[in-house]
């Protein structure tokens, strides 16, 4: 206000700023909104100062259905995550009905945050690998399977169900004979089904089967099944 009065002599601006100041004094910003603003700005010093004044539980809900940790995770800000954890935030906490911190990091492709939760917080990978396989996120799939040695079986089926060819190819390559053996076994079952039903099926029904069912099982298997049906 003083700057506006001395430098600009703009009465309209002075009145606006005066009203803004009065509103701020009447409705001070909440500590939750202060912390969210600091996290959004990636300002660890400000976040530390706000929490240090006496914040209460850091497993709280902020504007936008965030927790402090989930918002920091979405921004891939590991330094902020470490700070929040140091003040008592729980790495595996989630608001009811919303993603946990690991899922938030995965769905935002916040790969440094994912590493932090797995390697420093020792959080289980859980369904994150399945979701990554369905979404075709090769970085996550390779990290979880190649570096963390997670079981690839469920992820392989999830990738097939969504037609994620690159993920399927990778998981079969690291799974070796067992993954391919499982796929071939499933293909053989479908071959028998085609042979049993091909006479009763019309051409349209058979084509729908080949398109919708066979393709998801195995890309090599699709050719086998088509040959068997013909």
XYZ file of C-alpha atoms in Angstrom, residues 24-218:
195
model
C -6.340 -11.282 4.864
C -6.520 -10.093 8.450
C -10.124 -11.243 8.763
C -9.618 -14.604 7.017
C -5.994 -15.626 7.509
C -4.749 -18.460 5.300
C -4.942 -21.830 7.015
C -1.783 -23.682 7.927
C -2.883 -26.495 5.585
C -3.099 -24.101 2.642
C 0.221 -22.555 3.654
C 1.861 -25.969 3.578
C 0.248 -26.889 0.268
C 1.529 -23.644 -1.250
C 5.046 -24.392 0.002
C 4.909 -27.917 -1.430
C 3.623 -26.618 -4.771
C 6.547 -24.179 -4.860
C 8.961 -26.975 -3.880
C 10.082 -24.739 -1.010
C 11.427 -27.048 1.686
C 12.575 -24.184 3.900
C 9.075 -22.694 3.977
C 7.515 -26.125 4.591
C 9.899 -26.741 7.494
C 9.034 -23.357 9.025
C 5.274 -23.930 8.684
C 5.443 -27.400 10.247
C 7.801 -26.180 12.948
C 5.226 -23.670 14.158
C 3.036 -26.589 15.228
C 1.106 -28.343 12.513
C -0.469 -31.471 13.958
C -0.793 -34.630 11.872
C 0.812 -34.551 8.447
C -1.546 -37.335 7.355
C -4.178 -34.679 6.774
C -6.303 -33.774 3.777
C -5.293 -30.688 1.840
C -7.247 -28.821 -0.820
C -7.644 -31.045 -3.874
C -7.844 -34.310 -1.892
C -4.077 -34.393 -1.430
C -2.102 -35.312 1.629
C 1.192 -33.445 2.025
C 3.092 -36.564 0.983
C 0.886 -37.451 -1.970
C 1.213 -33.933 -3.364
C 4.994 -34.024 -2.986
C 4.998 -37.474 -4.622
C 2.987 -36.210 -7.598
C 5.630 -33.492 -8.076
C 8.469 -36.041 -7.877
C 10.048 -34.005 -5.071
C 12.104 -36.455 -3.030
C 13.659 -33.824 -0.762
C 10.172 -32.713 0.304
C 9.131 -36.330 0.869
C 12.105 -36.869 3.160
C 11.286 -33.700 5.073
C 7.635 -34.672 5.545
C 8.557 -38.174 6.649
C 11.021 -36.732 9.113
C 8.198 -34.742 10.702
C 5.971 -37.816 10.987
C 4.126 -38.252 7.665
C 3.347 -41.917 6.951
C 4.707 -43.146 3.587
C 1.952 -45.721 2.980
C -0.936 -43.537 4.144
C -3.891 -42.852 1.822
C -7.083 -40.872 2.171
C -10.151 -43.085 2.057
C -11.035 -43.773 -1.566
C -7.895 -42.210 -3.031
C -4.511 -43.450 -4.246
C -1.787 -44.117 -1.739
C 1.539 -42.327 -2.108
C 3.140 -45.079 -4.185
C 0.192 -45.195 -6.595
C 0.238 -41.412 -6.858
C 3.917 -41.450 -7.801
C 3.397 -44.237 -10.346
C 0.396 -42.628 -12.003
C 2.231 -39.314 -12.294
C 5.366 -40.967 -13.713
C 7.251 -39.568 -10.725
C 10.018 -42.133 -10.968
C 12.385 -40.623 -8.379
C 9.527 -40.697 -5.866
C 8.809 -44.333 -6.754
C 12.434 -45.223 -6.035
C 12.243 -43.342 -2.746
C 9.170 -45.246 -1.572
C 10.567 -48.634 -2.593
C 14.216 -48.248 -1.608
C 14.127 -45.892 1.387
C 10.631 -46.457 2.805
C 10.596 -50.177 1.890
C 7.007 -50.023 0.694
C 5.682 -53.152 -1.040
C 5.180 -52.869 -4.769
C 1.735 -54.462 -4.487
C -0.599 -53.720 -7.396
C 1.651 -50.993 -8.784
C 3.347 -53.457 -11.153
C -0.017 -54.696 -12.458
C -1.166 -51.138 -13.112
C 2.131 -50.262 -14.799
C 1.844 -53.300 -17.075
C -1.732 -52.423 -18.027
C -0.726 -48.823 -18.758
C 2.320 -49.825 -20.787
C 4.745 -47.958 -18.512
C 7.990 -49.634 -19.480
C 10.151 -47.715 -16.997
C 8.088 -48.918 -14.054
C 7.804 -52.467 -15.370
C 11.565 -52.743 -15.905
C 12.286 -51.188 -12.514
C 9.883 -53.406 -10.573
C 10.820 -56.621 -12.378
C 14.402 -56.022 -13.470
C 15.728 -54.193 -10.394
C 13.287 -55.107 -7.609
C 12.766 -58.694 -8.827
C 8.985 -58.560 -8.480
C 6.967 -61.537 -9.682
C 6.111 -60.931 -13.336
C 3.314 -63.491 -13.738
C 0.358 -61.290 -12.865
C 1.860 -58.376 -14.786
C 2.261 -60.533 -17.882
C -1.422 -61.427 -17.919
C -2.369 -57.812 -17.225
C -0.258 -56.611 -20.156
C -1.751 -59.226 -22.479
C -5.279 -58.245 -21.471
C -4.593 -54.637 -22.546
C -2.625 -55.470 -25.683
C 0.613 -53.932 -24.379
C 2.958 -55.627 -26.836
C 6.210 -54.064 -25.678
C 5.503 -54.973 -22.051
C 4.478 -58.521 -22.998
C 7.649 -58.982 -25.034
C 9.831 -57.738 -22.185
C 8.121 -59.812 -19.487
C 8.297 -62.948 -21.609
C 11.992 -62.314 -22.229
C 12.834 -61.946 -18.540
C 10.422 -64.717 -17.541
C 12.183 -67.169 -19.817
C 10.655 -70.549 -20.502
C 8.086 -70.398 -17.714
C 6.317 -67.342 -19.109
C 6.292 -68.760 -22.630
C 5.204 -72.155 -21.340
C 2.233 -70.559 -19.589
C 1.240 -68.724 -22.738
C 1.514 -71.875 -24.874
C -0.595 -73.858 -22.409
C -3.323 -71.246 -22.567
C -3.143 -71.168 -26.370
C -3.530 -74.945 -26.542
C -6.693 -74.731 -24.442
C -8.146 -72.176 -26.822
C -7.184 -74.311 -29.851
C -9.256 -77.151 -28.413
C -12.141 -74.766 -27.830
C -11.994 -73.568 -31.433
C -11.940 -77.128 -32.738
C -14.941 -78.069 -30.571
C -17.003 -75.084 -31.568
C -15.906 -74.150 -35.083
C -18.618 -76.206 -36.763
C -21.381 -74.629 -34.683
C -20.034 -71.098 -34.990
C -20.797 -68.895 -37.946
C -18.048 -66.921 -39.655
C -18.894 -63.707 -37.781
C -18.746 -65.374 -34.369
C -15.456 -67.072 -35.206
C -13.926 -63.793 -36.378
C -15.031 -62.059 -33.185
C -13.426 -64.808 -31.130
C -10.147 -64.539 -33.015
C -10.120 -60.757 -32.690
C -11.211 -60.339 -29.080
C -9.934 -63.435 -27.343
C -6.973 -64.891 -29.185
C -5.072 -61.653 -29.651
C -4.934 -61.009 -25.910
C -3.402 -64.401 -25.152
C -0.303 -64.431 -27.271
